PDB file of N, CA and C in Angstrom:
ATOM      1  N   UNK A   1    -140.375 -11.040  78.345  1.00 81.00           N
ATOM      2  CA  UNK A   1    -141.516 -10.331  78.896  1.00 81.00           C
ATOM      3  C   UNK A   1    -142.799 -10.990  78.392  1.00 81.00           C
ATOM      4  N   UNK A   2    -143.977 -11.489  79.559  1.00 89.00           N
ATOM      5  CA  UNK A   2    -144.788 -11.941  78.810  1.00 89.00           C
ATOM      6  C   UNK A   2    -146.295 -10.896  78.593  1.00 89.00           C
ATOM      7  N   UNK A   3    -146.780 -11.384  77.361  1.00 91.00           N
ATOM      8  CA  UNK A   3    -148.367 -10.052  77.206  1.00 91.00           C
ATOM      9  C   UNK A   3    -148.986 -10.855  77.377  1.00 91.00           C
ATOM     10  N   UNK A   4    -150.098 -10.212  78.160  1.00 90.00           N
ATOM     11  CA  UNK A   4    -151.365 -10.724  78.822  1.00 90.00           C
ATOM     12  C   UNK A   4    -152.847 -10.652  78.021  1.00 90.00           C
ATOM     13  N   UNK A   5    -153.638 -11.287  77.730  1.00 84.00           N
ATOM     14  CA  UNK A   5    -155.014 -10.844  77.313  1.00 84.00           C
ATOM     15  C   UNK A   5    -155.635 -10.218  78.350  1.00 84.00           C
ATOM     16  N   UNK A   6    -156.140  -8.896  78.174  1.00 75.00           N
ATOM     17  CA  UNK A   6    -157.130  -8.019  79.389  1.00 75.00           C
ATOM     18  C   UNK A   6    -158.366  -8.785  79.357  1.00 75.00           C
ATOM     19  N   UNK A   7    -158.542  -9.241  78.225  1.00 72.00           N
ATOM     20  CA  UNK A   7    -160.080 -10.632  78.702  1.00 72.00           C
ATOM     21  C   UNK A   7    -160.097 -11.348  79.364  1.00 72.00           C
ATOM     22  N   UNK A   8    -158.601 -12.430  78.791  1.00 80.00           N
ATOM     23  CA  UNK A   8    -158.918 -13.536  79.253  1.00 80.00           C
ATOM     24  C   UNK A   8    -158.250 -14.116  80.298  1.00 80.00           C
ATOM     25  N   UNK A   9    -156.759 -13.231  80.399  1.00 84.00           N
ATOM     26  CA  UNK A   9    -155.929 -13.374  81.401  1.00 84.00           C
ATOM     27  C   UNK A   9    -154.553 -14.771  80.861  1.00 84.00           C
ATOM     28  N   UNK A  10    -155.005 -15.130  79.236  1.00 89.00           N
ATOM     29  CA  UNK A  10    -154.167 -15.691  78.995  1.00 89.00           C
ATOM     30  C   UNK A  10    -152.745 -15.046  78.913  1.00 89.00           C
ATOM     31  N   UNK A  11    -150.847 -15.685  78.631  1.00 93.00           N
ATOM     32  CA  UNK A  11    -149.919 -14.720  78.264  1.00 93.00           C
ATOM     33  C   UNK A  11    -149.827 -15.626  77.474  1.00 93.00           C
ATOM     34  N   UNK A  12    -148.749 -14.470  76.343  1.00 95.00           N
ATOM     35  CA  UNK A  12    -148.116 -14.960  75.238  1.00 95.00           C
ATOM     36  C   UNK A  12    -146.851 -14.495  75.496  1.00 95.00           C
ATOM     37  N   UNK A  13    -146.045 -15.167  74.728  1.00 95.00           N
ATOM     38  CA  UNK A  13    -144.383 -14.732  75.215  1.00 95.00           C
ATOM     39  C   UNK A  13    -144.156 -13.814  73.865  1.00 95.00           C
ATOM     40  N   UNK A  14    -145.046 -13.547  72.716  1.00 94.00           N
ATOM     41  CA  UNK A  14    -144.746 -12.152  72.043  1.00 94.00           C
ATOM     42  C   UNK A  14    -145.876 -11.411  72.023  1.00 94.00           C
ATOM     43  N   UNK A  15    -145.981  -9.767  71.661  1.00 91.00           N
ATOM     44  CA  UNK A  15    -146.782  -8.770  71.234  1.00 91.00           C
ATOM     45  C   UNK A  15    -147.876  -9.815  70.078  1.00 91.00           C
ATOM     46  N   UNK A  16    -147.134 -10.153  69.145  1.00 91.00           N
ATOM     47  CA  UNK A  16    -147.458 -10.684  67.832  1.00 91.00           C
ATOM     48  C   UNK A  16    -148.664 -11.532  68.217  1.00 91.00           C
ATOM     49  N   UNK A  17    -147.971 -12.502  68.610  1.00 92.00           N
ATOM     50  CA  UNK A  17    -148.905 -14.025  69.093  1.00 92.00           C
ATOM     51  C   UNK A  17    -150.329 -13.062  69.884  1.00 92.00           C
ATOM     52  N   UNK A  18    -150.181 -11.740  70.837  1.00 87.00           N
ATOM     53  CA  UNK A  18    -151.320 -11.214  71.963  1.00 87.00           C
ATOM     54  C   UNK A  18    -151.909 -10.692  70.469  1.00 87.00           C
ATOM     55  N   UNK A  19    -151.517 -10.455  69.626  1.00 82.00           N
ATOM     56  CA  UNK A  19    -152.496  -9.346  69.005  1.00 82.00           C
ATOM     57  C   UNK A  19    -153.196 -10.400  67.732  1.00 82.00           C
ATOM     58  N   UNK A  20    -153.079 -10.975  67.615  1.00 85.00           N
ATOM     59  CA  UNK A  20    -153.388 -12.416  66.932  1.00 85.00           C
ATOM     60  C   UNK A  20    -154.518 -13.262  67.836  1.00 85.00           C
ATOM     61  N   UNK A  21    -154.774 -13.421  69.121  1.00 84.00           N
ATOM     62  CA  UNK A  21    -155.130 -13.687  70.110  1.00 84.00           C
ATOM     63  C   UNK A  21    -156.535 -12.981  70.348  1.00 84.00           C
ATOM     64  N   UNK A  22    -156.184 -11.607  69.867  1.00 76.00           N
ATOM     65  CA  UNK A  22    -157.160 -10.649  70.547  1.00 76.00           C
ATOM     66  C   UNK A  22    -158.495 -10.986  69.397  1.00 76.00           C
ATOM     67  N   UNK A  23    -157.888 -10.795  68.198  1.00 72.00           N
ATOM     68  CA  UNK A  23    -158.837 -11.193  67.178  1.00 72.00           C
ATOM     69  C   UNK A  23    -159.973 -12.099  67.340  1.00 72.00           C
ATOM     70  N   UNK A  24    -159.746 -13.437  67.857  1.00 76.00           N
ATOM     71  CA  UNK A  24    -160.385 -14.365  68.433  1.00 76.00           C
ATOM     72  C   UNK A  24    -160.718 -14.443  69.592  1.00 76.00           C
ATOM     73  N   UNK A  25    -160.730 -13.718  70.617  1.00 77.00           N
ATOM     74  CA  UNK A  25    -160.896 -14.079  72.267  1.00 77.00           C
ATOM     75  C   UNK A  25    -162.202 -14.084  72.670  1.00 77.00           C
ATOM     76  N   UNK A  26    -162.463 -14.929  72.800  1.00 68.00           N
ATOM     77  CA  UNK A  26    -164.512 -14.830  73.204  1.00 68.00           C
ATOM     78  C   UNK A  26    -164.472 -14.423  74.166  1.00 68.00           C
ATOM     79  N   UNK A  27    -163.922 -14.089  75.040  1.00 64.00           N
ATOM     80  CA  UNK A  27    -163.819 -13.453  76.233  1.00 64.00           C
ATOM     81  C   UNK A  27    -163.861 -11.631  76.399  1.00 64.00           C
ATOM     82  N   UNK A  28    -163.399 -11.319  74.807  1.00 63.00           N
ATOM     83  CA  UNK A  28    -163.717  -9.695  74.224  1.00 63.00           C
ATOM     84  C   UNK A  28    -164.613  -9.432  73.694  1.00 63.00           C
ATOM     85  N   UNK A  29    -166.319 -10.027  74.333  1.00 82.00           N
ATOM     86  CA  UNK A  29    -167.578  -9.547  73.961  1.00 82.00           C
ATOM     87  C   UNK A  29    -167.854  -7.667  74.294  1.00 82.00           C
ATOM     88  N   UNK A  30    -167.884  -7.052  73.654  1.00 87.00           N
ATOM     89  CA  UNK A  30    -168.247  -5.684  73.413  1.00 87.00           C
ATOM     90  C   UNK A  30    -169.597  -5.631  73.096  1.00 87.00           C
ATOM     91  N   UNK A  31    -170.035  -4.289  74.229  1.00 89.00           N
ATOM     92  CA  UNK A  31    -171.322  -4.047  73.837  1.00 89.00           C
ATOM     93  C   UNK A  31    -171.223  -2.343  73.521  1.00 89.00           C
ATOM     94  N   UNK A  32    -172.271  -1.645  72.598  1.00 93.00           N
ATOM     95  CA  UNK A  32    -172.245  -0.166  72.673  1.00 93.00           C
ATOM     96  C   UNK A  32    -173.198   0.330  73.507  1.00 93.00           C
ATOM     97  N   UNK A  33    -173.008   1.379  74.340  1.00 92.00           N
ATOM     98  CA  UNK A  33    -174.038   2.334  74.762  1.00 92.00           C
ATOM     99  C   UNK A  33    -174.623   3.039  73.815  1.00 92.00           C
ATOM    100  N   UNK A  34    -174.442   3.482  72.790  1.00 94.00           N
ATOM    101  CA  UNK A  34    -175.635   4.073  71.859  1.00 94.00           C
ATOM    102  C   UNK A  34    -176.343   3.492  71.328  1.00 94.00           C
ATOM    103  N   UNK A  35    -176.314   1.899  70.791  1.00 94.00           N
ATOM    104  CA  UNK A  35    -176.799   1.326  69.731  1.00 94.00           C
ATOM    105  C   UNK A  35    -176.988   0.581  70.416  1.00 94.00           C
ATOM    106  N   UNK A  36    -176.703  -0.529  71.443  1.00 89.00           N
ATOM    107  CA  UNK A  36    -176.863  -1.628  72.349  1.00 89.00           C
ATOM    108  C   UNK A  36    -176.482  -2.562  71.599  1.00 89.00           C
ATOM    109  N   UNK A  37    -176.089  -2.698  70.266  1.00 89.00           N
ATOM    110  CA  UNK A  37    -175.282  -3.762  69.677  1.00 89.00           C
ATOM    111  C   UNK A  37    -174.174  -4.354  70.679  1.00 89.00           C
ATOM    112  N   UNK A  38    -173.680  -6.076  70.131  1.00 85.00           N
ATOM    113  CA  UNK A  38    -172.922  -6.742  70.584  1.00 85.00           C
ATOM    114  C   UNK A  38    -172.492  -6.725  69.663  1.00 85.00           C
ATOM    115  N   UNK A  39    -170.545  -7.000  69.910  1.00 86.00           N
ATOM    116  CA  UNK A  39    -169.894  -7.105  68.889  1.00 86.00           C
ATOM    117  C   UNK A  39    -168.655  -8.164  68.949  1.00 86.00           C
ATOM    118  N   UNK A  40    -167.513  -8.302  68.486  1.00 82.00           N
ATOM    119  CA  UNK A  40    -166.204  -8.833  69.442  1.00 82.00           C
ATOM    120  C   UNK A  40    -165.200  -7.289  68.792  1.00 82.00           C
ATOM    121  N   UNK A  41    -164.075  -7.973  69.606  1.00 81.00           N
ATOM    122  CA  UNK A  41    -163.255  -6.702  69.500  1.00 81.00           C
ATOM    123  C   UNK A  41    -162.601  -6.900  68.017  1.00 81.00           C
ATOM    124  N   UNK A  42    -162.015  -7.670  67.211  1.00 80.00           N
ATOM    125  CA  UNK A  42    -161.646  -7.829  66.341  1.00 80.00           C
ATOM    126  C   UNK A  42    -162.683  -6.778  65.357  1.00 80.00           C
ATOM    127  N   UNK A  43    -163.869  -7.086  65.236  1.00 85.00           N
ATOM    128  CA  UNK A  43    -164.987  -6.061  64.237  1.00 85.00           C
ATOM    129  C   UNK A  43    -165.054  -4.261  64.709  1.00 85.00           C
ATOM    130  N   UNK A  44    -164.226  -4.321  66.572  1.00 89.00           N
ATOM    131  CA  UNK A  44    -164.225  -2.781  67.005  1.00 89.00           C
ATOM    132  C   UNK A  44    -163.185  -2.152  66.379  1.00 89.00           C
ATOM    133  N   UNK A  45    -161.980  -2.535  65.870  1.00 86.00           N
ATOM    134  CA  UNK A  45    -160.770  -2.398  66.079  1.00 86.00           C
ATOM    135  C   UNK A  45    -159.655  -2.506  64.824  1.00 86.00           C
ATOM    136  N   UNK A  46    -158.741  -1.390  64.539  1.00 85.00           N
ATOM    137  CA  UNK A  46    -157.936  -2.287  63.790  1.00 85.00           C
ATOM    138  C   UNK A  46    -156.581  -2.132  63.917  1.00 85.00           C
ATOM    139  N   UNK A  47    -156.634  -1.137  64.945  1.00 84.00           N
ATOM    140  CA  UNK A  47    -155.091  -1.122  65.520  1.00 84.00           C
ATOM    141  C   UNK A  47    -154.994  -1.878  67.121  1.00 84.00           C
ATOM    142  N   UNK A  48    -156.062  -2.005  68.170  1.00 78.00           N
ATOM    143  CA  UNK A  48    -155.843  -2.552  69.338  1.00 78.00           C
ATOM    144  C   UNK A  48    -156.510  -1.259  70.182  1.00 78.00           C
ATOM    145  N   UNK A  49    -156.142  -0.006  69.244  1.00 85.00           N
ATOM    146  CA  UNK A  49    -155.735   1.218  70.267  1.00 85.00           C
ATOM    147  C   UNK A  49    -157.378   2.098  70.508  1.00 85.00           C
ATOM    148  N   UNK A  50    -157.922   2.080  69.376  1.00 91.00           N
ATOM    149  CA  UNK A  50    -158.830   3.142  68.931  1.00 91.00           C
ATOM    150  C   UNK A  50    -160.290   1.957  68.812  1.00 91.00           C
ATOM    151  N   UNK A  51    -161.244   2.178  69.203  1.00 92.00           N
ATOM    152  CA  UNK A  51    -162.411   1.492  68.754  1.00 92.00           C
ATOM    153  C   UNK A  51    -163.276   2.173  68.288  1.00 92.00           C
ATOM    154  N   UNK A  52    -164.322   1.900  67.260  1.00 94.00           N
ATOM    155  CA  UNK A  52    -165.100   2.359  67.249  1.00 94.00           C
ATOM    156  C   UNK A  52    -166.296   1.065  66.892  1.00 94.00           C
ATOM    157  N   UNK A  53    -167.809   1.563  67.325  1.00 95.00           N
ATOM    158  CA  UNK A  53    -168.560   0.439  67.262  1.00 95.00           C
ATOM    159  C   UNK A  53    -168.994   0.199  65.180  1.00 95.00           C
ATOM    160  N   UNK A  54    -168.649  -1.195  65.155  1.00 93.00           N
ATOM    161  CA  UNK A  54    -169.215  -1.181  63.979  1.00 93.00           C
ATOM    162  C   UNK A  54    -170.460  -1.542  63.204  1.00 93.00           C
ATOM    163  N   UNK A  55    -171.594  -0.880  64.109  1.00 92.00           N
ATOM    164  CA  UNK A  55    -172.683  -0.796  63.565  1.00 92.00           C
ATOM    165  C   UNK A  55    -172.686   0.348  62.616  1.00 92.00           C
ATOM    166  N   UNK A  56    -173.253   0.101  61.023  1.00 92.00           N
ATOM    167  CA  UNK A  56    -173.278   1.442  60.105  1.00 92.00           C
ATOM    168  C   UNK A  56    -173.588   2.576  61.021  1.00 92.00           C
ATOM    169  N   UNK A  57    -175.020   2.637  61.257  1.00 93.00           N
ATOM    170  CA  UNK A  57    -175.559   4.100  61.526  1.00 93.00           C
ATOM    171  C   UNK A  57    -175.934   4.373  62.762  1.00 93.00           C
ATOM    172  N   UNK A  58    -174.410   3.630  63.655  1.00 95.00           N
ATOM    173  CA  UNK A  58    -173.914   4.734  65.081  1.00 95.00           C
ATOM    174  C   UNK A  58    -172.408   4.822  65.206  1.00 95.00           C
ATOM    175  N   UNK A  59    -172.608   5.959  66.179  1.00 94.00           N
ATOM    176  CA  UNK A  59    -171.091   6.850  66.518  1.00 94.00           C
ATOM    177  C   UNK A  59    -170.402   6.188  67.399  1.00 94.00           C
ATOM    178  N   UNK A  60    -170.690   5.619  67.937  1.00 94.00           N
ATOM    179  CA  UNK A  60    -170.241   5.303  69.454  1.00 94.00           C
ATOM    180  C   UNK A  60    -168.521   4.810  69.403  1.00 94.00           C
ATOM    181  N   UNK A  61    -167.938   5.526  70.121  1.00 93.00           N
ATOM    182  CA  UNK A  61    -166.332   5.098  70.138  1.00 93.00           C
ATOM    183  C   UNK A  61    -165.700   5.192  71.123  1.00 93.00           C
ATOM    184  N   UNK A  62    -164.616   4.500  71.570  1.00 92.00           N
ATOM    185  CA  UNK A  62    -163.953   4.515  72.513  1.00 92.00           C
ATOM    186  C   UNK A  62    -164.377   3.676  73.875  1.00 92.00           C
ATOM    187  N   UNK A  63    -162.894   2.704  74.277  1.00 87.00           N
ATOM    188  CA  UNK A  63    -163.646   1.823  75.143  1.00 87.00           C
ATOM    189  C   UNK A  63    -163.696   2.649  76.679  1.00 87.00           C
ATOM    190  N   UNK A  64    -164.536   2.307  77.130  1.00 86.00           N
ATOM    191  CA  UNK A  64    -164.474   2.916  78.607  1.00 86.00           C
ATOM    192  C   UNK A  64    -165.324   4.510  78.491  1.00 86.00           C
ATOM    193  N   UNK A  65    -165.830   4.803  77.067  1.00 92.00           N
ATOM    194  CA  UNK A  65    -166.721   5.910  76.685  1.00 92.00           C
ATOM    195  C   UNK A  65    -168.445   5.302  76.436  1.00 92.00           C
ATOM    196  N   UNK A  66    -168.281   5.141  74.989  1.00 92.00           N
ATOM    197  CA  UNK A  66    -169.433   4.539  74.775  1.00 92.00           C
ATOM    198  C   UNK A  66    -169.726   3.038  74.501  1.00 92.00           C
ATOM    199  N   UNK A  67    -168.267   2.095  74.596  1.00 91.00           N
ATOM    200  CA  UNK A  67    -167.921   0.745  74.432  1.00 91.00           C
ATOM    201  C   UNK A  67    -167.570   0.376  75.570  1.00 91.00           C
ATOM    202  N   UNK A  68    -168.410  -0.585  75.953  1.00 89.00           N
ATOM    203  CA  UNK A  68    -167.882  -1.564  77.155  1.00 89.00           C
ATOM    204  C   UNK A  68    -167.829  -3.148  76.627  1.00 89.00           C
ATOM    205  N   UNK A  69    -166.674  -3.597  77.724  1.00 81.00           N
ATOM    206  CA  UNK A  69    -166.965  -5.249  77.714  1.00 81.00           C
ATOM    207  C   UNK A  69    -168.226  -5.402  78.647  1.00 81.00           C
ATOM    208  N   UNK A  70    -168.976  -6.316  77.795  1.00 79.00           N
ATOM    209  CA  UNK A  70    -170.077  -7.214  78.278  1.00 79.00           C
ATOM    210  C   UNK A  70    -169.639  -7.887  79.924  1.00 79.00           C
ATOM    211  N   UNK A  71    -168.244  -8.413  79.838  1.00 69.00           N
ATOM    212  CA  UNK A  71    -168.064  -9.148  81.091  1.00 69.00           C
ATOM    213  C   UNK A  71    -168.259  -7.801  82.525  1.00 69.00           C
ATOM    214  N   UNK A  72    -168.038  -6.443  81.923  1.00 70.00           N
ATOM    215  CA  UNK A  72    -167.556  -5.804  83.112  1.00 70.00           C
ATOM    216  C   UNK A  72    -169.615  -5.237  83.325  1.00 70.00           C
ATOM    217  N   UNK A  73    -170.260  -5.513  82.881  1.00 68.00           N
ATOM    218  CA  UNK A  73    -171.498  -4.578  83.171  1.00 68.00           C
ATOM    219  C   UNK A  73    -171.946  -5.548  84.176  1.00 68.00           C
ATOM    220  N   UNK A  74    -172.556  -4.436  84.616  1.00 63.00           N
ATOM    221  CA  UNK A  74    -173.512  -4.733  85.669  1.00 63.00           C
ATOM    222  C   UNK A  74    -174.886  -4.476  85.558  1.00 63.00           C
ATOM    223  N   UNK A  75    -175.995  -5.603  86.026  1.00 61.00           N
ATOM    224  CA  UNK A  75    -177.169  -5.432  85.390  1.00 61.00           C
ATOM    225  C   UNK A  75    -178.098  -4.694  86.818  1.00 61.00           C
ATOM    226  N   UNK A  76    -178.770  -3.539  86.524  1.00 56.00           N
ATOM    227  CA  UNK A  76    -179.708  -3.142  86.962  1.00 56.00           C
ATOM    228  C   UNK A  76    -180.502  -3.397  87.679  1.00 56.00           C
ATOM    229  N   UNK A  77    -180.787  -3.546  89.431  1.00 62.00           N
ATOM    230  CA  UNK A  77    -182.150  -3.594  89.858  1.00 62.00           C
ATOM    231  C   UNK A  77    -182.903  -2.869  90.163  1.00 62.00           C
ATOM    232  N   UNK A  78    -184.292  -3.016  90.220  1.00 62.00           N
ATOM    233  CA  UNK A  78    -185.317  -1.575  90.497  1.00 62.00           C
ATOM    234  C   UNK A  78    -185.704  -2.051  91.576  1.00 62.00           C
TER     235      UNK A  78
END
């Protein structure tokens, strides 16, 4: 069975090798909605499962809540 990076679209033929992978993927630029910090996912994360942003003095957690990937936003016109 092969695992996929949700970034980058690379596979690995183990769990191990994807989660090793994820650590490094420049392709897992994270940004927060509370704080507007950039981050990578490796500094969100330490199980894969749960994020939270790691700026000290904000809350912001959870991807698809107050954490998005940078690749998926869309910028604003007026």
């Amino acid at each position: 069975m092969a695992h996929t990076c949700r970034n980058c679209k690379r596979t690995f033929a183990t769990e191990l090798e994807l989660d090793l992978h994820l650590d490094t993927c420049s392709e897992g630029q994270l940004f927060c909605d509370n704080c507007g910090e950039r981050f990578t996912e490796r500094s969100a994360t330490t199980d894969g499962w749960h994020y939270r942003c790691p700026t000290d003095d904000c809350d912001g957690e959870g991807i698809g809540e107050d954490i998005h990937q940078v690749a998926s936003a869309r910028v604003a016109k007026q």
